[in-house]
Coordinates of C-alpha atoms and ligand atoms in Angstrom, one line a residue:
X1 CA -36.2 13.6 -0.5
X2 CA -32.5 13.1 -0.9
X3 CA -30.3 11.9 1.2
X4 CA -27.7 13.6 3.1
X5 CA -23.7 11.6 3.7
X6 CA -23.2 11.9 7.5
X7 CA -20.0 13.6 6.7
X8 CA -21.7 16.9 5.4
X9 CA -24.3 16.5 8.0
X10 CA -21.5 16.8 10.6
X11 CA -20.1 19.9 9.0
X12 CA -23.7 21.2 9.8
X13 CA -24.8 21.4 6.3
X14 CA -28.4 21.8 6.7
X15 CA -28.7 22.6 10.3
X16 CA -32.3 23.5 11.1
X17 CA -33.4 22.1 8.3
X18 CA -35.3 18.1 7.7
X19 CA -33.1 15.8 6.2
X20 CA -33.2 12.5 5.3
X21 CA -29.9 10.0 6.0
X22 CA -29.1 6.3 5.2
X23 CA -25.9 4.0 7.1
X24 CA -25.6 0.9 9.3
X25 CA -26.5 1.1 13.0
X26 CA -23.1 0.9 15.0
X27 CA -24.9 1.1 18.6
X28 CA -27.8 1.9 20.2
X29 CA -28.5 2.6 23.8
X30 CA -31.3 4.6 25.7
X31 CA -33.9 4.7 28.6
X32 CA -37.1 4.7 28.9
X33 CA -37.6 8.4 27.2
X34 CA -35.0 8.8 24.5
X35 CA -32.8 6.1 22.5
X36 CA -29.8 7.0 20.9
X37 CA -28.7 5.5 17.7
X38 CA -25.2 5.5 16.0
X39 CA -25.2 5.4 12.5
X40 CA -22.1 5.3 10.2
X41 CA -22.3 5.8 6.7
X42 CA -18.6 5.4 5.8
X43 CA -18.3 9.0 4.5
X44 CA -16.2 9.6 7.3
X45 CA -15.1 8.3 10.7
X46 CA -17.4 9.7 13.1
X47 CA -21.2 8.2 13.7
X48 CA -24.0 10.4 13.6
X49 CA -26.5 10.5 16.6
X50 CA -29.9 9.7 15.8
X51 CA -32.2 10.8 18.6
X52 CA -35.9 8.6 18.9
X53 CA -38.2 9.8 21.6
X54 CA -40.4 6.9 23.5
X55 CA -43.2 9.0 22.6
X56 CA -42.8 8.9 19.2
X57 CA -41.1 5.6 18.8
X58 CA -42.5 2.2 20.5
X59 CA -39.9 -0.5 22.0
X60 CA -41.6 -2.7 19.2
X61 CA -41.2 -0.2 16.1
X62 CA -37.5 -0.2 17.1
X63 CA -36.6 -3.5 17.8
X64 CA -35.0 -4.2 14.6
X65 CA -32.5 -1.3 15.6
X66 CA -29.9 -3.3 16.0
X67 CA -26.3 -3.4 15.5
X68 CA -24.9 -3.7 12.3
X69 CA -28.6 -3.2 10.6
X70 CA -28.9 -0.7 7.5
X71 CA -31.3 1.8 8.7
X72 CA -33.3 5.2 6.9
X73 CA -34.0 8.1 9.3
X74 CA -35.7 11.4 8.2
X75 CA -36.0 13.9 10.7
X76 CA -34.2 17.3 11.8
X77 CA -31.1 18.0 11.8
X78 CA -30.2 20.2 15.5
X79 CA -27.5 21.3 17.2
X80 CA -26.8 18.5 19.5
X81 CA -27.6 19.0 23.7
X82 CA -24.8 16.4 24.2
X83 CA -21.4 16.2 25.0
X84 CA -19.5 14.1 21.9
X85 CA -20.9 15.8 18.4
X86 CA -21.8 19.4 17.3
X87 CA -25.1 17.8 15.6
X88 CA -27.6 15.3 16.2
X89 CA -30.8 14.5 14.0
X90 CA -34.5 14.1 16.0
X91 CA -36.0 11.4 14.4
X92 CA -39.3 11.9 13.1
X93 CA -39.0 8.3 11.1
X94 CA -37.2 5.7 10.7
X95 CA -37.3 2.3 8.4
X96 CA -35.1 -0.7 9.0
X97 CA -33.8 -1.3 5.0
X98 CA -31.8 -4.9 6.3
X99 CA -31.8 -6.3 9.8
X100 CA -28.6 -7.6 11.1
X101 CA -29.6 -10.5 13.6
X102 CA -27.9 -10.1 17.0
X103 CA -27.0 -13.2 17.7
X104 CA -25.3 -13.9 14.6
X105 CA -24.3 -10.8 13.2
X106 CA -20.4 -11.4 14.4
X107 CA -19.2 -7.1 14.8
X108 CA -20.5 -6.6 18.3
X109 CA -19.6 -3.9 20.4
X110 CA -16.1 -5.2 21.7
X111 CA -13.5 -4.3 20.2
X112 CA -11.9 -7.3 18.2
X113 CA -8.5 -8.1 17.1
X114 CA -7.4 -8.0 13.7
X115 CA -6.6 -11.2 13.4
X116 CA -10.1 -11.8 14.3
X117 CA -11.3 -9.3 11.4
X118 CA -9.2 -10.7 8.8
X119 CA -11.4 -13.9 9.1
X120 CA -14.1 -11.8 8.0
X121 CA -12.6 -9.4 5.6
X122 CA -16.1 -9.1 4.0
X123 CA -17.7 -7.3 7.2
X124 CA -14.4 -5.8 8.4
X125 CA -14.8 -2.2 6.6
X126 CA -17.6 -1.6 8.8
X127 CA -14.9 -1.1 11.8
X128 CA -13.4 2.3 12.4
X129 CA -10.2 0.8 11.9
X130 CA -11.0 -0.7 8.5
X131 CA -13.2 2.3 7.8
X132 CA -9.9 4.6 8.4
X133 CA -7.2 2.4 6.8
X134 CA -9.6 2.3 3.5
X135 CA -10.7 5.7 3.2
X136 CA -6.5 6.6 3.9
X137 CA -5.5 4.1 0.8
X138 CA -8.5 5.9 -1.5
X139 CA -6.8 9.1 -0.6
X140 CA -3.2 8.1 -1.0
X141 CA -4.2 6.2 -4.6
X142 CA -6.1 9.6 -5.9
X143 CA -3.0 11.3 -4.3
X144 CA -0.8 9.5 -6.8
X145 CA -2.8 10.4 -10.0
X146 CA -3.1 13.8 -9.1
X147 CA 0.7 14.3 -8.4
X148 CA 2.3 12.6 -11.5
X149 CA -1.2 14.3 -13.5
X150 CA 0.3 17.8 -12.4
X151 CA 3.3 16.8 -13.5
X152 CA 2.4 15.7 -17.0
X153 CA 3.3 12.0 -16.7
X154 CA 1.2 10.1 -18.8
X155 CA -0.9 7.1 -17.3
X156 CA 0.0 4.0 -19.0
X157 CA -1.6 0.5 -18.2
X158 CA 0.8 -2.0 -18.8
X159 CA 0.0 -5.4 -19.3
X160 CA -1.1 -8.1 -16.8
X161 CA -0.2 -11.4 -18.1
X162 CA 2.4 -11.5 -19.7
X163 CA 5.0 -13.7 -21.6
X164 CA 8.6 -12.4 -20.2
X165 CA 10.1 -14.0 -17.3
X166 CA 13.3 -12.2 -17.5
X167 CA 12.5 -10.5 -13.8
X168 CA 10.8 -12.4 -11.8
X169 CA 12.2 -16.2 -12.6
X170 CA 10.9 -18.6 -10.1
X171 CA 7.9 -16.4 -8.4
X172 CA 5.6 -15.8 -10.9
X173 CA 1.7 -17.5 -11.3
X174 CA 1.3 -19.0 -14.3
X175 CA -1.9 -18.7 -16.6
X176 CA -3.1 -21.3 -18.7
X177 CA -5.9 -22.8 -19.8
X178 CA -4.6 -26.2 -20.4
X179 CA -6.3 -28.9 -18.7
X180 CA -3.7 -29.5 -15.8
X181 CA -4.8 -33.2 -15.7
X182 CA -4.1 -33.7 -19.5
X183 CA -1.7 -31.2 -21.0
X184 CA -0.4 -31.7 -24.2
X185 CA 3.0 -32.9 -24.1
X186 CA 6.0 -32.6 -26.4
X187 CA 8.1 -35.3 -27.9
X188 CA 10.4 -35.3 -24.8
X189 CA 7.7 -34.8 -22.3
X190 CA 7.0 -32.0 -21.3
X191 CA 4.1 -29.6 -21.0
X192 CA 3.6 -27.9 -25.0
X193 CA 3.0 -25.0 -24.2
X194 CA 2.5 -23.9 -27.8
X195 CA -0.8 -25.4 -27.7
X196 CA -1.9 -22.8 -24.6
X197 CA -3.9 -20.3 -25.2
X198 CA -1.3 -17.6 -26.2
X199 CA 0.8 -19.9 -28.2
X200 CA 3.2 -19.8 -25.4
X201 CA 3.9 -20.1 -22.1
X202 CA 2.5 -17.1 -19.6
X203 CA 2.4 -15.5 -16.5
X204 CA 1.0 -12.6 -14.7
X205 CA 3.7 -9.9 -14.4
X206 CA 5.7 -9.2 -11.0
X207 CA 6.4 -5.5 -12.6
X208 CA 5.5 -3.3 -15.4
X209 CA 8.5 -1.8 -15.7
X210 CA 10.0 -3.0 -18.7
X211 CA 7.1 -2.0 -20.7
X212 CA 7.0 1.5 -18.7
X213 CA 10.7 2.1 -20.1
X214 CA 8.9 1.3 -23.9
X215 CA 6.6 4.1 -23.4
X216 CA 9.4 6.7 -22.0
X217 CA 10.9 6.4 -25.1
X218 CA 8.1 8.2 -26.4
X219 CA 6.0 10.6 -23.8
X220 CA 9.4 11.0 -21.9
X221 CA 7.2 10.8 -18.4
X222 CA 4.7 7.7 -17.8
X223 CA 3.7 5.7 -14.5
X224 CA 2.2 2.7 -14.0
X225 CA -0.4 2.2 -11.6
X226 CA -1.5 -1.4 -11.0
X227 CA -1.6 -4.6 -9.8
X228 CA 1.1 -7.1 -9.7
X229 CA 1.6 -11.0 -8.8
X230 CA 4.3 -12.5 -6.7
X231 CA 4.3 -16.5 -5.9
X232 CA 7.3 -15.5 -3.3
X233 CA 6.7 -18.0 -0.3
X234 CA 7.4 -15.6 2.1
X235 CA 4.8 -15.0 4.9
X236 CA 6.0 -11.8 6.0
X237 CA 4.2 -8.5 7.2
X238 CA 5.4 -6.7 4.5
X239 CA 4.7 -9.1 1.1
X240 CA 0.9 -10.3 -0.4
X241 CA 0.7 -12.4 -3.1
X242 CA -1.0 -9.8 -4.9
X243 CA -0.2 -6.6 -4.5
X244 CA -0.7 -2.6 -6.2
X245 CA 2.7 -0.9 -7.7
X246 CA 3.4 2.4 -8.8
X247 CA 5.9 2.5 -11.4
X248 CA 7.3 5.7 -12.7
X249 CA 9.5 5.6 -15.7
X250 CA 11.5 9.1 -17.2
X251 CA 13.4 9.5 -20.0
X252 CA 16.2 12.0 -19.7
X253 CA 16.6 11.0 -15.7
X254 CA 19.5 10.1 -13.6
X255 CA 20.0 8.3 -10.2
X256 CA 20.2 11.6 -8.5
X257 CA 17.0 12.9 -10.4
X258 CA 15.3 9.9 -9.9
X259 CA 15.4 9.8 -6.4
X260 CA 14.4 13.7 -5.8
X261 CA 11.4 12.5 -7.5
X262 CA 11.0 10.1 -5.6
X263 CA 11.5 11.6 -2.1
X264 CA 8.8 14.9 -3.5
X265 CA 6.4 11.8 -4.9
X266 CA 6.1 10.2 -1.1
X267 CA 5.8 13.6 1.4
X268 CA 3.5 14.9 -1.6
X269 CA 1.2 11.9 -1.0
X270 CA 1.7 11.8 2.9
X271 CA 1.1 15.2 3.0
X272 CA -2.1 14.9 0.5
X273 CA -3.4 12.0 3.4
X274 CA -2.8 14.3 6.3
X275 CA -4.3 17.2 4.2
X276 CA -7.9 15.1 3.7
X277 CA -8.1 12.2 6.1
X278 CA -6.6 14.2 9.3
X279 CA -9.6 12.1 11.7
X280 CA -9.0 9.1 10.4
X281 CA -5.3 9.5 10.5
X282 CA -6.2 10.4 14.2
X283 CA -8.1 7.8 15.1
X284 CA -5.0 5.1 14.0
X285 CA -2.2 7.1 15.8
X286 CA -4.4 6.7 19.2
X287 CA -5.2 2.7 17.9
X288 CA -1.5 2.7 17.9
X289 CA -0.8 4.2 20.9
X290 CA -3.2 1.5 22.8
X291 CA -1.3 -1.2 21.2
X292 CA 2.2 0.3 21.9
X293 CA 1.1 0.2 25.8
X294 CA 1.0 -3.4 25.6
X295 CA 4.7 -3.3 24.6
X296 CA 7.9 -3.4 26.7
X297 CA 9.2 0.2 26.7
X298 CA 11.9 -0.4 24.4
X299 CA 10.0 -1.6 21.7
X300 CA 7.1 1.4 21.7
X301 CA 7.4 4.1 18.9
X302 CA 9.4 7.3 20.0
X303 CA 6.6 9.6 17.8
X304 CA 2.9 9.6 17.4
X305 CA 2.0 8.4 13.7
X306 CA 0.7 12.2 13.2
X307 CA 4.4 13.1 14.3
X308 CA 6.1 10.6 12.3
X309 CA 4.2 11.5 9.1
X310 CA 4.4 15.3 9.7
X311 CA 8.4 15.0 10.5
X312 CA 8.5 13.0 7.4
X313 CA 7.1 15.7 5.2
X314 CA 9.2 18.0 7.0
X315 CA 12.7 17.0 6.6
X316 CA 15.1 15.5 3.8
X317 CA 15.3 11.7 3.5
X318 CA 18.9 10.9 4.2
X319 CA 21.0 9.7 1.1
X320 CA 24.0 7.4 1.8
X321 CA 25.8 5.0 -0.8
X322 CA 25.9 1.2 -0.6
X323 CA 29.4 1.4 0.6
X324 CA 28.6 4.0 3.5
X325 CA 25.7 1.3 4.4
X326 CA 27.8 -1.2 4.8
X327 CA 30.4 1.0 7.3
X328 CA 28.1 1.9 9.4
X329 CA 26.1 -1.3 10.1
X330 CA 30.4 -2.9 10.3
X331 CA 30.9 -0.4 12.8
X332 CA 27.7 -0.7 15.0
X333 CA 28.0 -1.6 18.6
X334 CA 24.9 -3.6 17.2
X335 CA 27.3 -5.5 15.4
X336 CA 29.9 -6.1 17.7
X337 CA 28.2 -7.2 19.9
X338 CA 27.0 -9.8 17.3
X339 CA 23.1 -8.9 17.1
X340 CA 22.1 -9.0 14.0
X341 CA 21.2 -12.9 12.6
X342 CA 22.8 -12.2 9.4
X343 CA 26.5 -11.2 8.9
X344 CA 27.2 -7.9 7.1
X345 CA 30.3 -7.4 4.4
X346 CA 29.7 -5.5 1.3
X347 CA 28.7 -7.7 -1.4
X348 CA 25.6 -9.0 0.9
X349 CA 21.9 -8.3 -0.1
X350 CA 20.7 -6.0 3.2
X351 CA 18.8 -7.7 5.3
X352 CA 15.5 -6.7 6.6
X353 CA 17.1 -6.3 10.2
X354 CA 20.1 -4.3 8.9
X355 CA 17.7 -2.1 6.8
X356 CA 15.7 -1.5 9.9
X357 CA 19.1 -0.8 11.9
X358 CA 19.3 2.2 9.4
X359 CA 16.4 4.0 9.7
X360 CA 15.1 3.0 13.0
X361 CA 18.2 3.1 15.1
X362 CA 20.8 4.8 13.0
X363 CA 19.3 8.3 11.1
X364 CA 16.1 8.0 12.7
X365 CA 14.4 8.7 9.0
X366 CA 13.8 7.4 5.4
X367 CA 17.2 6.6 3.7
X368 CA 17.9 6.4 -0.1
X369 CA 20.4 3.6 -0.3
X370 CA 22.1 3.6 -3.7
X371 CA 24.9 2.3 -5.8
X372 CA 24.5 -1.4 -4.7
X373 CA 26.7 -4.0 -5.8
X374 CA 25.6 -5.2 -9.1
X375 CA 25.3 -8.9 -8.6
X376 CA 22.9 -8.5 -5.9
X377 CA 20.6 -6.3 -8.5
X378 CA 18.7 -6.5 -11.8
X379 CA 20.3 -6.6 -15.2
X380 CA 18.5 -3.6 -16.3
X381 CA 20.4 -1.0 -14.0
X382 CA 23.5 1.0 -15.1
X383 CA 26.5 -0.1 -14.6
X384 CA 28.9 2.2 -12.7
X385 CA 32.3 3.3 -13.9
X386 CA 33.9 1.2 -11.2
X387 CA 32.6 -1.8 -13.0
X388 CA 31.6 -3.3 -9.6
X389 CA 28.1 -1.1 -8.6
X390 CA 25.0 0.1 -10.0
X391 CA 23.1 2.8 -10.4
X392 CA 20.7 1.4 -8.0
X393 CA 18.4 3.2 -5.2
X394 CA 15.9 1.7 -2.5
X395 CA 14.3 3.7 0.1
X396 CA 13.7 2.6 3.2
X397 CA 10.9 3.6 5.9
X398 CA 10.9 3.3 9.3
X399 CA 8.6 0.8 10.6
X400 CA 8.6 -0.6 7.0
X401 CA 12.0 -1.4 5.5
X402 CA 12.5 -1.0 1.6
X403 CA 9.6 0.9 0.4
X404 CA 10.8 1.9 -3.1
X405 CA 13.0 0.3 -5.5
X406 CA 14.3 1.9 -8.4
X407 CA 17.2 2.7 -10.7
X408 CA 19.0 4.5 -13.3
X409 CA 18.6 1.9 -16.6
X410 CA 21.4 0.8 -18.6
X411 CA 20.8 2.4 -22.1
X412 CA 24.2 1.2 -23.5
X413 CA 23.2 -1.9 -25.6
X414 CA 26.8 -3.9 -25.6
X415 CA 26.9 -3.7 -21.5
X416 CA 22.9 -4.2 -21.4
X417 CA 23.3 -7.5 -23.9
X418 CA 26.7 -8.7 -21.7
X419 CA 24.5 -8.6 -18.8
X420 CA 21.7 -10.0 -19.9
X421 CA 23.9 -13.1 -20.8
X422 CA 25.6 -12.9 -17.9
X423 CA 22.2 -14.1 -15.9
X424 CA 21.0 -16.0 -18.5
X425 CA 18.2 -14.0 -20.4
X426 CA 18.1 -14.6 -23.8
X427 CA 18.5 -11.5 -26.4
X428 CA 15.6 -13.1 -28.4
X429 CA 13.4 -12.8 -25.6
X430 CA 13.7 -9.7 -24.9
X431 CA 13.8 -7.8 -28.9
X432 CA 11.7 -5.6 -28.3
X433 CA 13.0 -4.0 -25.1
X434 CA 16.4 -4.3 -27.0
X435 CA 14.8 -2.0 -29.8
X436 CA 14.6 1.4 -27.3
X437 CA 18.5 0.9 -26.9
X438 CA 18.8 0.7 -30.9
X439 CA 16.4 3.3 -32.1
X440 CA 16.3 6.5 -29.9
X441 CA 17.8 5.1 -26.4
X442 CA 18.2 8.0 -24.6
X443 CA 19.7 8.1 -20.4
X444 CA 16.6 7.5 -18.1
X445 CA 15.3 6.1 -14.6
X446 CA 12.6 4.7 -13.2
X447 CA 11.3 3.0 -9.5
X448 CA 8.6 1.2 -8.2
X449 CA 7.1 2.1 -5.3
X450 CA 4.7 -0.7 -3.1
X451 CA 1.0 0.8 -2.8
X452 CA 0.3 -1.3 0.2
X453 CA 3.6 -0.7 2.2
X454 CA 2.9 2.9 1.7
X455 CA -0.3 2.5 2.9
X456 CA 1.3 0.3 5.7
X457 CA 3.3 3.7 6.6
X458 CA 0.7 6.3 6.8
X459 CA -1.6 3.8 8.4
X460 CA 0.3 2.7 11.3
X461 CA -1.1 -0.5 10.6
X462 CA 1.7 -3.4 11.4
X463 CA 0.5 -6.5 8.9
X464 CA 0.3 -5.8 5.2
X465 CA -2.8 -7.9 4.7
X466 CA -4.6 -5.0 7.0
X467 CA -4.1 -2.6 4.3
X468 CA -5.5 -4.3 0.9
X469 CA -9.1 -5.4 1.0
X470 CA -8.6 -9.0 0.4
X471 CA -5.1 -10.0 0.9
X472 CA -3.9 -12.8 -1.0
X473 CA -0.9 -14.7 0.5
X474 CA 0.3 -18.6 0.7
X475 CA -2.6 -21.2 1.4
X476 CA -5.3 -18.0 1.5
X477 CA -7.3 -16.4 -1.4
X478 CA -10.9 -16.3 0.9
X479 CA -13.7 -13.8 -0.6
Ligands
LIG501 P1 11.6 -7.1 -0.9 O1 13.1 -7.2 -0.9 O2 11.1 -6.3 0.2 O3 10.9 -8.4 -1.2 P2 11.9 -6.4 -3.7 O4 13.4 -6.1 -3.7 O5 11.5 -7.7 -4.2 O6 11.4 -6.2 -2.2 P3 11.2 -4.7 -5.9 O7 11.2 -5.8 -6.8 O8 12.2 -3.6 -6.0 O9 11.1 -5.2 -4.4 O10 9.7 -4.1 -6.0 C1 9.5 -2.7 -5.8 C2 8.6 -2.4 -4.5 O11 7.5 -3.2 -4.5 C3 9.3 -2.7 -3.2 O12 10.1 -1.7 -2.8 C4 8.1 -2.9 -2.3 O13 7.7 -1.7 -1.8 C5 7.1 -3.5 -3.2 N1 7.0 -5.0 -3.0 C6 7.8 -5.9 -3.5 N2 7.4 -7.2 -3.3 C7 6.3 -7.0 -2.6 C8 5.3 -8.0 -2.1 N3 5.5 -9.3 -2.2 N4 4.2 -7.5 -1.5 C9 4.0 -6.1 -1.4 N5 4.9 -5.2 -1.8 C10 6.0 -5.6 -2.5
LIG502 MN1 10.8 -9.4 -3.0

């Protein structure tokens, strides 16, 4: 017989009908007539009631019923007599496949906090939160190939490790397999790393942009899609170790370009999540509604997560410069009356607080922040006429801060090689990314987007490591 997923079963598939279905037991409760049993196969967020009549089913043949155990059930599939589902199978068998033990098996019925759960990351998908935050990030990642597919970007998997530390000096993991107790030395001392393995010294990459600009040059419209390493020591809510980046790079692009794709990119995602996960998405905006009770009334959300995303979709993000930025955070009574930690006066890097001030307090929205000052950006962005900006955007979310973080790229090699210098890269280092500005170098743009702050936005969720399966931050790589 085949099996059924409860979510097609719920949709009353094969009502009438004998079917045979196969999840983990959530709960069980009964009397002395009829037991009730939840089962969840992850196909979606709701349990399926499984109804086992005394008659047909002894205490003993059900004892292994228990929380948490993976469970087979074949019987009918009815319209349910109960309050709380449209359908309900009568049991006419069903086989334990894996006990859980109940006084072990740590997901009992109470709810537990998430701290709690990311101790044991391994059983935590089997929570409805969990179970609703993954099944949102598989939606939002498929949501991503199919928008840039329909666009005819080209999928391009850039490499991992890699030997260019022109972005990310100072945060990156190295890789090596030299024996860390005995390296090979050079004459003055230090580690030779042309013995390593690649013949040089290697790292895993904190962005695949630079080779995403190579490919440009050729299919005009790539992204990148994958995973990406930063040793920042920063134990925030917002930064992992390890994290997933989406990298769009498009020849022929400027800023202003850029950021409409951009902006389209993100509601066509959110509104792809909302199309397909509308329960789960639900279920999290009423988690987050509990949690916001717990608040003092000034610090509780102002929208539902279903309002917030569906406003988002809704309405242009707002666009302001640098400059603008800069006024309106000087002019703030927040300012003046000296709240925020760190002092604002163009030329400063923004601030988580200020960004928040922006979009939280300010527009009440996402806001594309461009044409930063150039010393506080990459080398790789275009230089503005008034010699002092770039062509720089980040979008910020509400709830989130920065979210994207893209640019218009310098294609002009003598200001490209001056600023290069002017950081300290050397021109050897990077010949080959040189080579597109010599041979074809064309005007284009490009941003990265962060897969798990995204996620993080849709979600609701407040703590980064909730939304990637294993998080990997400072003094934690468990499972
Ligand atoms: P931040 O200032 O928040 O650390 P950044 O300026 O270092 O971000 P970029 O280098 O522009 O970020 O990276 C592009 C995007 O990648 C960011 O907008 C953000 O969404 C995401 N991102 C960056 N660092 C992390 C991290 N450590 N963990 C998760 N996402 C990250
Ligand atoms: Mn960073």
């Amino acid at each position: 017989m085949q099996r059924t997923k409860v979510k097609d079963l719920l949709q009353g598939a094969e009502v009438g009908k004998e079917v045979l279905l196969k999840g983990w037991v959530r709960t069980k409760r009964g009397n002395k007539y009829v037991n009730f049993i939840a089962v969840n196969d992850g196909s979606t967020i709701n349990n399926l009631q499984v109804v086992a009549e005394a008659e047909k089913f002894s205490e003993e043949s059900l004892k292994d019923v228990t929380t948490g155990a993976a469970i087979a059930v074949v019987g009918q599939l009815v319209e349910s007599q109960g309050k709380g589902q449209a359908y309900e199978v009568q049991a006419t068998s069903i086989e334990v496949l894996g006990k859980a033990d109940p006084e072990t098996y740590p997901l009992q019925k109470k709810a537990h906090s998430l701290e709690f759960l990311r101790e044991i990351a391994h059983l935590r998908f089997r929570t409805n939160t969990f179970g609703a935050v993954f099944r949102v990030r598989n939606t939002l990642a498929f949501a991503v190939h199919k928008f840039f597919n329909e666009k005819g970007f080209v999928y391009m998997h850039t490499p991992i490790i890699t030997a260019s530390d022109a972005e990310g000096a100072g945060e990156m993991f190295r890789v090596t397999t030299l024996d860390p107790k005995n390296p090979p030395l050079t004459e003055s001392g230090e580690v030779n790393y042309e013995e390593d393995f690649f013949g040089k010294a290697t790292n895993l990459t904190v962005s695949g942009q630079l080779e995403g600009e190579l490919a440009a040059m050729a299919f005009s419209d790539i992204y990148t899609f994958g995973p990406t390493f930063r040793a920042e020591n920063s134990n925030t809510t917002r930064h992992l170790a390890e994290f997933w980046m989406i990298e769009p790079e498009m020849a022929f692009y400027d800023l202003k370009m850029n950021a409409d794709l951009a902006e389209e990119f993100i509601k066509y995602i959110i509104r792809y999540a909302l199309e397909h996960n509308r329960e789960d998405i639900e279920f999290l905006g009423q988690r987050l509604a509990e949690e916001d009770k717990a608040k003092p009334q000034n610090e509780r959300q102002e929208m539902t997560l279903l309002e917030k995303l569906e406003f988002v979709v809704n309405n242009d993000f707002e666009r302001v410069t640098y400059t603008e930025a800069i006024d309106i955070l000087v002019n703030s009574n927040h300012y003046k009356k000296k709240k925020f930690q760190y002092d604002v006066a163009w030329g400063i890097d923004l601030q988580s607080e200020h960004e928040r001030y922006l979009v939280e307090k300010h527009f009440k929205k996402p806001v594309i922040v461009t044409n930063y000052p150039k010393d506080i950006k990459a080398f790789y962005m275009r230089l503005n006429d008034d010699g002092k900006t770039v062509a720089a955007m980040d979008i910020l979310a509400p709830g989130i801060g920065e979210i994207v973080g893209g640019s218009q790229r310098e294609e002009r090699i003598d200001i490209l090689v001056e600023r290069m210098k002017s950081v300290g890269i050397h021109e050897e280092d990077l010949w080959w990314y040189l080579d597109t500005r010599r041979f074809g170098g064309c005007p284009h743009a490009g941003f990265g987007l962060g897969f798990e702050r995204m996620v993080q936005f849709v979600t609701g969720m407040g703590n980064i490591r909730d939304v990637i399966p294993f998080p990997r931050t400072p003094q934690n790589a468990e499972f």
